[in-house]
Coordinates of N, CA and C in Angstrom, one line a residue:
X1 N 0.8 -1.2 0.0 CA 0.0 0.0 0.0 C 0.9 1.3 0.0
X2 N 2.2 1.1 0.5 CA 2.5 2.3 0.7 C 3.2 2.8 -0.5
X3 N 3.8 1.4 -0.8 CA 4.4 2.0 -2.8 C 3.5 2.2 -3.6
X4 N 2.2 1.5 -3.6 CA 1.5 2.2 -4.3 C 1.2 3.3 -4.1
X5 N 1.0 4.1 -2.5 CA 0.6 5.6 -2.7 C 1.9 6.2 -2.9
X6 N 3.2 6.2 -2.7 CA 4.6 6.3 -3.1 C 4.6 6.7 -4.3
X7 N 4.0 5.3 -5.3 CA 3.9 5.7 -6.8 C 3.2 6.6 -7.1
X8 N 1.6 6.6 -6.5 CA 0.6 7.4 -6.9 C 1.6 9.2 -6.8
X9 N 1.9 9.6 -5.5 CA 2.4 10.2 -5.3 C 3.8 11.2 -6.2
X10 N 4.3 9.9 -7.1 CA 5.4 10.4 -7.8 C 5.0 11.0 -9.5
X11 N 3.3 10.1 -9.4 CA 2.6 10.4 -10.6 C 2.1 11.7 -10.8
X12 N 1.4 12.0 -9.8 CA 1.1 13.4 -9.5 C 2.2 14.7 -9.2
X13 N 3.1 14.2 -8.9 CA 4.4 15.4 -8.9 C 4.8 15.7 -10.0
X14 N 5.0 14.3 -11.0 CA 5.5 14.5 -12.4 C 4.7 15.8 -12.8
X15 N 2.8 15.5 -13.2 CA 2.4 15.7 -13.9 C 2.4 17.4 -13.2
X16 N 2.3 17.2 -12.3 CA 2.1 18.9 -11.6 C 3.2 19.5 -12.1
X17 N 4.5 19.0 -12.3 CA 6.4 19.6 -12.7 C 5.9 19.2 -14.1
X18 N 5.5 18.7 -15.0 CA 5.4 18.9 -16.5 C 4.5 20.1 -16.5
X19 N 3.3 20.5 -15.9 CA 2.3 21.4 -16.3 C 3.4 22.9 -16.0
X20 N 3.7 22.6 -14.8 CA 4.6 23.9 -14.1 C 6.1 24.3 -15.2
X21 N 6.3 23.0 -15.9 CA 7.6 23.7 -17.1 C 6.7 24.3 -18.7
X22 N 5.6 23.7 -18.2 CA 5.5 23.9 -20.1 C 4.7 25.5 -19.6
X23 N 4.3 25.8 -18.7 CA 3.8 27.1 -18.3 C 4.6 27.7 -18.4
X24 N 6.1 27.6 -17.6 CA 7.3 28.3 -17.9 C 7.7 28.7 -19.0
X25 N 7.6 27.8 -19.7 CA 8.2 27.6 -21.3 C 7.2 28.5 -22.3
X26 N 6.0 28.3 -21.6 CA 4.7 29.2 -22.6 C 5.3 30.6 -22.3
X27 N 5.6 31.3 -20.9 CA 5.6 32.5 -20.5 C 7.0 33.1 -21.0
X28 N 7.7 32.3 -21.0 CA 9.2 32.5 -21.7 C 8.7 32.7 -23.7
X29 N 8.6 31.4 -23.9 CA 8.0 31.8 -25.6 C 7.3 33.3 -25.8
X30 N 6.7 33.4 -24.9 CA 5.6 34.9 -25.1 C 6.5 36.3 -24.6
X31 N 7.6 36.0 -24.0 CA 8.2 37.3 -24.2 C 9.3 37.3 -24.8
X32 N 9.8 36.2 -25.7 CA 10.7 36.2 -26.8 C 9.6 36.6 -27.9
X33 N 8.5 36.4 -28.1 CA 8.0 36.7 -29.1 C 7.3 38.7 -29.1
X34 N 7.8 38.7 -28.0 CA 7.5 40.3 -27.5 C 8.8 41.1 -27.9
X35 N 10.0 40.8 -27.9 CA 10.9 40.9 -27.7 C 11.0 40.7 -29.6
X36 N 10.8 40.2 -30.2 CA 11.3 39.7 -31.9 C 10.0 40.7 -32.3
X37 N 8.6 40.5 -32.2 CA 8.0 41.3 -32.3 C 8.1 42.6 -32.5
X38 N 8.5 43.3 -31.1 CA 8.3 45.0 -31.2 C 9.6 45.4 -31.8
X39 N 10.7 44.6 -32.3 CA 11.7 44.6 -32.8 C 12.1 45.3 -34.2
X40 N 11.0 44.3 -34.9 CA 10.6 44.1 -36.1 C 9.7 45.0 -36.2
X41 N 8.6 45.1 -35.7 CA 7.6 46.2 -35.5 C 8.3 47.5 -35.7
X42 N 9.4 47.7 -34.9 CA 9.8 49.2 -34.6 C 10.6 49.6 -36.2
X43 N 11.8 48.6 -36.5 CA 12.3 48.6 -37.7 C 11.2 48.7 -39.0
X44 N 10.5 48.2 -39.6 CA 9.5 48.0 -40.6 C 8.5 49.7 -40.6
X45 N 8.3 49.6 -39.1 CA 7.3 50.9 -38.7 C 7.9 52.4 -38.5
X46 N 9.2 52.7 -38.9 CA 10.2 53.6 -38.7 C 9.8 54.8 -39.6
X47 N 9.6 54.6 -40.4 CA 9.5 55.4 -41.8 C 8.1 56.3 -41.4
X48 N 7.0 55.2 -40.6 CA 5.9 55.8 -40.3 C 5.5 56.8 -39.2
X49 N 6.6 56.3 -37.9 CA 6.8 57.1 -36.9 C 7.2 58.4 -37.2
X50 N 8.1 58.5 -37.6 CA 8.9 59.5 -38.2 C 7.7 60.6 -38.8
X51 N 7.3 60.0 -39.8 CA 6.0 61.3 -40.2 C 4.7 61.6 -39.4
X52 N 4.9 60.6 -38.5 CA 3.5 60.5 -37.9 C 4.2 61.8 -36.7
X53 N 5.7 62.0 -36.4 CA 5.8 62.8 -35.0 C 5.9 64.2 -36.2
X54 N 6.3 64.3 -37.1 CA 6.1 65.6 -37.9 C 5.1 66.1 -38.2
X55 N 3.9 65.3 -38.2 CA 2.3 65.7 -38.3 C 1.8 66.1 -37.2
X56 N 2.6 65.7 -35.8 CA 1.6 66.4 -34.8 C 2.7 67.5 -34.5
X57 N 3.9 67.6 -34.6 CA 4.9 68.6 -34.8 C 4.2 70.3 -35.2
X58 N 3.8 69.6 -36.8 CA 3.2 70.9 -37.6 C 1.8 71.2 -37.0
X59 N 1.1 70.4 -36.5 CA -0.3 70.5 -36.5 C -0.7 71.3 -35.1
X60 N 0.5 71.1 -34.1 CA 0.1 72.1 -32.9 C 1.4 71.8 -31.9
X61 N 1.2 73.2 -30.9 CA 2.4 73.2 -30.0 C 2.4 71.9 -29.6
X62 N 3.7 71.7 -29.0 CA 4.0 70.2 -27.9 C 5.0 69.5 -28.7
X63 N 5.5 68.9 -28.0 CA 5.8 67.2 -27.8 C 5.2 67.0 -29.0
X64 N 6.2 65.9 -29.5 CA 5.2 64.3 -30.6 C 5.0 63.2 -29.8
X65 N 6.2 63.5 -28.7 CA 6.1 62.0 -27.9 C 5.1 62.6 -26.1
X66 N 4.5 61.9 -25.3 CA 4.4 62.1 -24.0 C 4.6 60.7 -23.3
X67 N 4.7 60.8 -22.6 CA 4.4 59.7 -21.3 C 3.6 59.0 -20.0
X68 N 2.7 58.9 -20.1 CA 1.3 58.5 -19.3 C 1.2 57.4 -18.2
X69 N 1.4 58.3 -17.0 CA 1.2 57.3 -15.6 C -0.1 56.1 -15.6
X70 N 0.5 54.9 -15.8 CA -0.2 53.6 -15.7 C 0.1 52.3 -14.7
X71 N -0.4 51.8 -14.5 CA -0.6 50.9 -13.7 C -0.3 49.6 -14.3
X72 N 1.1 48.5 -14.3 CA 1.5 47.5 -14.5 C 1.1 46.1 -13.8
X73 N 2.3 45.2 -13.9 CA 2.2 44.3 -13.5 C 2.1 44.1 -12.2
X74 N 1.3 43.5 -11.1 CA 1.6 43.8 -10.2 C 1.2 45.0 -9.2
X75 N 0.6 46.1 -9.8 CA 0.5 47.7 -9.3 C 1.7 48.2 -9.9
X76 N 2.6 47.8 -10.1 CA 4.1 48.2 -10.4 C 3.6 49.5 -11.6
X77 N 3.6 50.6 -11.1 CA 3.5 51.9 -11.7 C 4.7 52.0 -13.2
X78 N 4.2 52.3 -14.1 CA 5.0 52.6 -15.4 C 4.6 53.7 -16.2
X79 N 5.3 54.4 -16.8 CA 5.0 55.1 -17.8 C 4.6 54.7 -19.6
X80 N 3.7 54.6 -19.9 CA 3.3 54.3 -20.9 C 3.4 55.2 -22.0
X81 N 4.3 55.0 -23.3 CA 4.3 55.7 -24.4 C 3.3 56.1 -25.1
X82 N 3.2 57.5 -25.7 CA 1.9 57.3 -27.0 C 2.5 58.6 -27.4
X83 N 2.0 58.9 -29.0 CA 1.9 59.8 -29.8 C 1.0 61.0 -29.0
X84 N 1.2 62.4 -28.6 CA 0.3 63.2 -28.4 C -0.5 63.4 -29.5
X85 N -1.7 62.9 -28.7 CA -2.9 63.8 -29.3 C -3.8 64.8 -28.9
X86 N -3.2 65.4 -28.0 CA -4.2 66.3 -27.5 C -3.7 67.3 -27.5
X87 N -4.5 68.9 -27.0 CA -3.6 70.0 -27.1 C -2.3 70.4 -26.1
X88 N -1.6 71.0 -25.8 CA -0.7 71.2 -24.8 C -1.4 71.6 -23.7
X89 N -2.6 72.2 -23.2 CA -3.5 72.4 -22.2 C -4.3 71.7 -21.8
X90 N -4.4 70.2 -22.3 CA -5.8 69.9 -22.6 C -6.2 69.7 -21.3
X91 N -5.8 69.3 -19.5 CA -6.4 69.9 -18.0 C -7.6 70.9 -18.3
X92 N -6.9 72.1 -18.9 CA -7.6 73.2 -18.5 C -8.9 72.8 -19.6
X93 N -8.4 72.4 -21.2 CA -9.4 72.4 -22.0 C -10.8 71.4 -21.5
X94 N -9.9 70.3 -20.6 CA -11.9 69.5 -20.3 C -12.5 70.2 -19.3
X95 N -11.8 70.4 -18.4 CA -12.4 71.6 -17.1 C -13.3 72.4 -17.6
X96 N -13.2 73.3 -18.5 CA -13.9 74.4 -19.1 C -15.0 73.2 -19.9
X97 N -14.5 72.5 -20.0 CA -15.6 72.2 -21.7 C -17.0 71.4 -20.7
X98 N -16.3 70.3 -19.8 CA -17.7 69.7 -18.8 C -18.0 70.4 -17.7
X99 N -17.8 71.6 -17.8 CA -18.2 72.8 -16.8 C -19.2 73.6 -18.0
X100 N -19.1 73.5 -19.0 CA -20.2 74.3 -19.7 C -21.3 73.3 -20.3
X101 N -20.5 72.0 -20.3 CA -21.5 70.7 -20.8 C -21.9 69.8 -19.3
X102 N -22.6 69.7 -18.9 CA -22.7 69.1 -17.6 C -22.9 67.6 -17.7
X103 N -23.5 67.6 -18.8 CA -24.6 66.2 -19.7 C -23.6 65.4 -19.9
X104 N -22.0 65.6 -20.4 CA -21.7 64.7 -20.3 C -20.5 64.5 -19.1
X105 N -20.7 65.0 -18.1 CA -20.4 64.0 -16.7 C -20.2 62.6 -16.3
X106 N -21.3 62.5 -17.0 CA -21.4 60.9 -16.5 C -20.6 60.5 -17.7
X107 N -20.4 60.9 -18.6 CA -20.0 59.6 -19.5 C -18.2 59.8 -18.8
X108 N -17.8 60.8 -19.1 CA -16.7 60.8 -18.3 C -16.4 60.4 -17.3
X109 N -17.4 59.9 -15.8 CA -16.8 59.6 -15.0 C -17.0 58.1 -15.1
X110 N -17.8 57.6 -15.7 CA -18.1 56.2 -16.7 C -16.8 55.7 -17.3
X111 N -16.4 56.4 -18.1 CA -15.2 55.7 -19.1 C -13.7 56.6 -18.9
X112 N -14.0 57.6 -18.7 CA -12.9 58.5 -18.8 C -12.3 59.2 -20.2
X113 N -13.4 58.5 -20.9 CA -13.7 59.1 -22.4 C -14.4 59.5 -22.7
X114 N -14.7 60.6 -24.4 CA -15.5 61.6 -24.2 C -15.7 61.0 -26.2
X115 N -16.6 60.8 -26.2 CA -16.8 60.4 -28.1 C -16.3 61.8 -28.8
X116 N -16.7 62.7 -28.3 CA -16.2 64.3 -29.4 C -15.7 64.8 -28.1
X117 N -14.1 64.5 -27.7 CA -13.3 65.1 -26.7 C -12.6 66.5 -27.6
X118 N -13.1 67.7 -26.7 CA -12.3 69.3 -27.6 C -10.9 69.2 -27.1
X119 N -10.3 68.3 -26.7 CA -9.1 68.0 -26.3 C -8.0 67.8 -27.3
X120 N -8.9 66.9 -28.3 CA -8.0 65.8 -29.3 C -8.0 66.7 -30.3
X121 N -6.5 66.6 -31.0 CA -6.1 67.8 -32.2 C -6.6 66.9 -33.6
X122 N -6.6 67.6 -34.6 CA -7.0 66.7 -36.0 C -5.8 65.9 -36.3
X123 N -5.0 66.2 -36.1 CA -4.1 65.0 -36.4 C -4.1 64.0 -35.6
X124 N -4.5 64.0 -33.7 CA -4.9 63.1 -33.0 C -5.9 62.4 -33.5
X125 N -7.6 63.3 -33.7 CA -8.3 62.2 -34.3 C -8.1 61.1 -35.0
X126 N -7.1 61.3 -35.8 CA -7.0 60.3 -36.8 C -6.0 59.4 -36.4
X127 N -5.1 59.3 -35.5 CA -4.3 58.7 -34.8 C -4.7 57.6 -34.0
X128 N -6.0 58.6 -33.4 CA -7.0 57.8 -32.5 C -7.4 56.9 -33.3
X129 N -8.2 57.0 -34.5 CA -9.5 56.2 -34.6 C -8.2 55.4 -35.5
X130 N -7.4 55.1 -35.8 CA -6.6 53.5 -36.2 C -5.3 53.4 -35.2
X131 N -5.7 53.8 -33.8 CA -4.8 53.1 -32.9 C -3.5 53.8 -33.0
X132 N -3.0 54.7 -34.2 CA -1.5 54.8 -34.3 C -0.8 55.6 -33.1
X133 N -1.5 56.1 -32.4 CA -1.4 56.6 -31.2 C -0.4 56.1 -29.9
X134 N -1.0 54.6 -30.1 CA -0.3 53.8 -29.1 C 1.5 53.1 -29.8
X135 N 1.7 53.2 -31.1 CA 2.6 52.8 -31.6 C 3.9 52.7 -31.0
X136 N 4.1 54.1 -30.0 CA 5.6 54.3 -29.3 C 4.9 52.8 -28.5
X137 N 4.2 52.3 -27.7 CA 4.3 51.6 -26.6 C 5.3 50.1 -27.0
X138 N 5.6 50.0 -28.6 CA 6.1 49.0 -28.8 C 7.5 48.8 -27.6
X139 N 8.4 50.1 -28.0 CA 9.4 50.6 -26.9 C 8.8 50.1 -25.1
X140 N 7.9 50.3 -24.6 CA 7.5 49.8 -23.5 C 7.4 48.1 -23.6
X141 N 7.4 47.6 -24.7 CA 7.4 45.7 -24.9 C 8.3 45.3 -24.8
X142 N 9.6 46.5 -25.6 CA 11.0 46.0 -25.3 C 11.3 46.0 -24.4
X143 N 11.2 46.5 -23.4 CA 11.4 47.1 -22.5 C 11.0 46.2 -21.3
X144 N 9.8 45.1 -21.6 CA 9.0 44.4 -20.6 C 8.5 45.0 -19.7
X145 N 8.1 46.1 -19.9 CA 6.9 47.0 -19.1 C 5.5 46.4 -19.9
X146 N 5.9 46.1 -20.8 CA 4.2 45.7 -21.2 C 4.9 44.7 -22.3
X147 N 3.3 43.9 -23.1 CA 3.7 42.7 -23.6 C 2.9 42.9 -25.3
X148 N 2.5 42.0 -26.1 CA 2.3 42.9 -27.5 C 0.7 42.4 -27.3
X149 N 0.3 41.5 -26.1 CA -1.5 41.0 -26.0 C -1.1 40.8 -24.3
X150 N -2.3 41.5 -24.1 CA -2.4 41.8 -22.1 C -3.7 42.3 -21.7
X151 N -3.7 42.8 -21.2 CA -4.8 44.0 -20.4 C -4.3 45.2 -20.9
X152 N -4.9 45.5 -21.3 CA -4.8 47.2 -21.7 C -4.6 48.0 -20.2
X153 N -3.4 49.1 -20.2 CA -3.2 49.4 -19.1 C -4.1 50.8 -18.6
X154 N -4.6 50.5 -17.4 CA -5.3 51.4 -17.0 C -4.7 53.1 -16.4
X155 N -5.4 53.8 -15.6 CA -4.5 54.5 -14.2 C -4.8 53.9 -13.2
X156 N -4.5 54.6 -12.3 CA -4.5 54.4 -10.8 C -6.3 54.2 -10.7
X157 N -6.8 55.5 -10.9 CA -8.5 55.7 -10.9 C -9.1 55.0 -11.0
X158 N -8.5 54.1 -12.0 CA -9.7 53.5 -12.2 C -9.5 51.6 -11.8
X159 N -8.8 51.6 -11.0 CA -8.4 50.2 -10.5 C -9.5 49.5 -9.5
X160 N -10.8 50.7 -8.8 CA -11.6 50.5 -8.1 C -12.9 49.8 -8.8
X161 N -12.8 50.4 -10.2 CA -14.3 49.9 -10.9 C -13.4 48.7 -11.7
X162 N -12.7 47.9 -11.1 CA -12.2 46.9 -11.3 C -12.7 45.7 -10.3
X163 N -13.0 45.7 -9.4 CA -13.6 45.4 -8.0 C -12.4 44.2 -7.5
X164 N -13.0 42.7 -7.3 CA -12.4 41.5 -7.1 C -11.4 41.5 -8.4
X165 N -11.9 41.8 -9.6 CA -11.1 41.5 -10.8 C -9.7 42.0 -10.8
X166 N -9.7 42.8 -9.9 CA -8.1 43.9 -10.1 C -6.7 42.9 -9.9
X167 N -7.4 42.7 -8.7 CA -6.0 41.4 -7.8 C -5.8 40.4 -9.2
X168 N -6.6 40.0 -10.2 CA -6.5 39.2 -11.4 C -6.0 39.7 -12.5
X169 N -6.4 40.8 -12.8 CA -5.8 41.5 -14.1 C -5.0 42.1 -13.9
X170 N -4.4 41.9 -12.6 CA -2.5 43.0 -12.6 C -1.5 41.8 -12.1
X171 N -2.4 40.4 -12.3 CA -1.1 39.2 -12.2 C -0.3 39.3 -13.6
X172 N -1.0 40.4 -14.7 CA -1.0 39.4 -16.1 C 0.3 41.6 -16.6
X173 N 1.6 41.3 -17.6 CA 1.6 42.3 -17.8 C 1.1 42.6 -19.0
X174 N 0.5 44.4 -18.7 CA -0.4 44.8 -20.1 C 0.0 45.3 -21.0
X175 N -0.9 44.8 -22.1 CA -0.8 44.6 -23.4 C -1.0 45.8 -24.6
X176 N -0.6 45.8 -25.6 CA -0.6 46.6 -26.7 C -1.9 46.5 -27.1
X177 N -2.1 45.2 -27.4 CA -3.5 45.2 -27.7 C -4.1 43.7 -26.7
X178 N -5.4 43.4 -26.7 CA -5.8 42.6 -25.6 C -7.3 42.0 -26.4
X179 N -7.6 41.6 -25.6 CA -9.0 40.8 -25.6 C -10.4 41.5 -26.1
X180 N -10.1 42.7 -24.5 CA -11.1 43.8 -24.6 C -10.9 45.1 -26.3
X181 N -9.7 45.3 -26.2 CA -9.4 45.6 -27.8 C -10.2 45.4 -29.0
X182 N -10.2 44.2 -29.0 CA -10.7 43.5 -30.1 C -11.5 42.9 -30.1
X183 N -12.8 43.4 -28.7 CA -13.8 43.2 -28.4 C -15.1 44.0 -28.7
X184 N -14.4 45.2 -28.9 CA -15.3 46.6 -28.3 C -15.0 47.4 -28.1
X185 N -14.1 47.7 -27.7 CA -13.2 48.9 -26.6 C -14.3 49.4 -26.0
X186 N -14.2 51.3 -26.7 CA -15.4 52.2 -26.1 C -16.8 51.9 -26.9
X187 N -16.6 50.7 -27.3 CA -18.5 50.8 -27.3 C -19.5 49.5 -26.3
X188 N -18.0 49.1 -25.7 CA -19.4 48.1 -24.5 C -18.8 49.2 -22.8
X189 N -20.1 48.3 -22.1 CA -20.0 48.9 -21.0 C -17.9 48.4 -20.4
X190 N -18.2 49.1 -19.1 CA -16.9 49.0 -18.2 C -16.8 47.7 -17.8
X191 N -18.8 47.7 -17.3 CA -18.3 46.3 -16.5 C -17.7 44.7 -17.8
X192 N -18.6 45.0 -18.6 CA -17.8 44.3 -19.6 C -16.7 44.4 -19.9
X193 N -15.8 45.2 -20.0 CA -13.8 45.5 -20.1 C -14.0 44.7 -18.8
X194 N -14.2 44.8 -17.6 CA -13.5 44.1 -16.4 C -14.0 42.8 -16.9
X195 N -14.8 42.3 -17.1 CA -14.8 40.6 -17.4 C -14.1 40.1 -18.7
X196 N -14.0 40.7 -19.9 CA -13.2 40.9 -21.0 C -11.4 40.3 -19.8
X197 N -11.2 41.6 -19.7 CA -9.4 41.7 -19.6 C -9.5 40.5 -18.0
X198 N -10.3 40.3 -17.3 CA -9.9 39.1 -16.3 C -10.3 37.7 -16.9
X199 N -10.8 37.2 -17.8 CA -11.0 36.1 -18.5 C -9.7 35.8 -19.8
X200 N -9.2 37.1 -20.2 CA -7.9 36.6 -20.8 C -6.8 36.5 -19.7
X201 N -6.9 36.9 -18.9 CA -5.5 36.3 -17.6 C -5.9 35.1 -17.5
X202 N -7.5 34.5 -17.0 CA -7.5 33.6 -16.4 C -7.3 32.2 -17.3
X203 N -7.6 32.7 -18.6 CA -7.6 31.7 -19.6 C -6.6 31.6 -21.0
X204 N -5.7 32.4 -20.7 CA -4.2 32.3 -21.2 C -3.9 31.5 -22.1
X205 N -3.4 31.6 -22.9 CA -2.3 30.7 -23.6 C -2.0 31.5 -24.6
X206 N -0.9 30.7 -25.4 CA 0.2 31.4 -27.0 C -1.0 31.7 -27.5
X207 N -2.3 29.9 -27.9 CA -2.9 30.4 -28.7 C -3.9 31.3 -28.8
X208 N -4.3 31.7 -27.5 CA -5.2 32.1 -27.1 C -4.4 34.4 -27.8
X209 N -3.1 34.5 -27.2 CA -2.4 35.5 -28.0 C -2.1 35.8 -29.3
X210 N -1.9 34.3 -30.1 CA -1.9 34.7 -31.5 C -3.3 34.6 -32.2
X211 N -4.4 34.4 -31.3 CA -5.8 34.8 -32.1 C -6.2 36.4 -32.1
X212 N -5.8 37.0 -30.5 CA -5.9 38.1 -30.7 C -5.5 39.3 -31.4
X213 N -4.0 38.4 -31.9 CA -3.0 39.2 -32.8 C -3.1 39.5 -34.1
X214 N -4.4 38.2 -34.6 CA -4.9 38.4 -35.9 C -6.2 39.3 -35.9
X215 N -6.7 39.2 -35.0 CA -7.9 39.5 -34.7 C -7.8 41.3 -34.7
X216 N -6.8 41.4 -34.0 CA -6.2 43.2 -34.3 C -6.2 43.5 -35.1
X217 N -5.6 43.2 -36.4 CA -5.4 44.0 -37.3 C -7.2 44.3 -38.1
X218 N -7.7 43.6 -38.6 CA -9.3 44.2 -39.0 C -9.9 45.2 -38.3
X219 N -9.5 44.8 -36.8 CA -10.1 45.9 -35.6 C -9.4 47.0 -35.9
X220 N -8.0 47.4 -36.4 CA -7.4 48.5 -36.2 C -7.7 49.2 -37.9
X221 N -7.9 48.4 -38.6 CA -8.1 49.2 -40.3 C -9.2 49.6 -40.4
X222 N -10.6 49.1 -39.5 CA -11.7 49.7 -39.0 C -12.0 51.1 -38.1
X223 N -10.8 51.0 -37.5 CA -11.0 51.8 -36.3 C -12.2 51.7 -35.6
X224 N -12.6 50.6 -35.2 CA -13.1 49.6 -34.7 C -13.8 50.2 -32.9
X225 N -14.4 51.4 -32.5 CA -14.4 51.0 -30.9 C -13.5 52.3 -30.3
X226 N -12.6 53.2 -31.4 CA -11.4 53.3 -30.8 C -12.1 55.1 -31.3
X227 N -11.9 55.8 -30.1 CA -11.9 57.5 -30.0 C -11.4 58.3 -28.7

């Protein structure tokens, strides 16, 4: 009896140490492929950057580049890359603008987005509505602050209308593009993003990342969700 539970015993360790390497091996593969990825991304996409920071250059004061306090892996605070699109005041511009619009309040304290924000410059608009906005974040992949499919990173604010799901969606680091991405973005509710981005942590895998990675690109030539 006792070798057999001995054996039973050595069966179950195996299979628990095989599940526990090929998990390793998955989470390793996924950030070599982040790593070759934004690589190749950055190189191929060079030519694009380049005009894309001259367009918001000409189009209004500022920066082409900013940096945006986000919330990582872990709570682990990062700065998140993007293309400016907004004006060089834009504090003072939404202050004034939902101080004279009151109506939309709620949608702002709802999403923290505004469908016709007086914020976003015309060359942002269009930056916005096919994602090119987020392009510097590839630099954040190299970087392993973030990964090329994750959770979309949030701020601090809004980690509360996350509820139980937060402690789950900040095991996983966030992504370029994600689940909720290529779901809907801004046209489903919040609570839907929180079940979206805690159901791709909990349910993981390569393949589960290279669906979403195909799944991006039609989302992004549509501008799909995204203002």
């Amino acid at each position: 009896m006792a070798d057999s539970m001995a054996g039973a015993g050595g069966i179950v360790g195996a299979r628990i140490g095989g599940s526990t390497l090929r998990w390793v091996a998955a989470r390793a593969t996924k950030r070599s492929i982040d790593i070759v990825g934004s690589v190749v991304a950055l190189l191929l996409l060079a030519p694009l950057l380049v005009a894309i920071a001259l367009a918001i250059r000409l189009d209004s004061s500022g920066p082409a580049l900013y940096a945006h306090g986000r919330v990582g892996r872990h709570g682990r605070p990062i700065r998140v890359l993007k293309f400016r699109t907004m004006v060089s005041d834009a504090d003072r511009v939404l202050h004034e603008h939902l101080a004279r619009r009151p109506d939309l309040r709620a949608a702002w304290d709802a999403t923290f987005k505004l469908a016709d924000d007086p914020r976003v410059t015309r060359v942002g608009r269009f930056l916005r509505r096919f994602s090119l906005d987020e392009l510097p974040q590839l630099l954040n992949v190299l970087r392993g602050e973030m990964s090329l499919v994750g959770p979309r990173p949030v701020i601090e604010e809004e980690l509360p209308r996350f509820g139980p799901s937060a402690e789950v969606v900040l095991r996983a680091v966030p992504g370029l593009t994600g689940l909720w991405a290529v779901s809907g973005r801004s046209d489903i509710t919040y609570a839907e993003r929180v079940e979206l981005e805690r159901r791709y942590v909990t349910d993981w895998s390569l393949r589960l990342d290279l669906s979403i990675l195909v799944r991006t690109i039609p989302v992004v030539v549509r501008g799909h969700g995204s203002y």
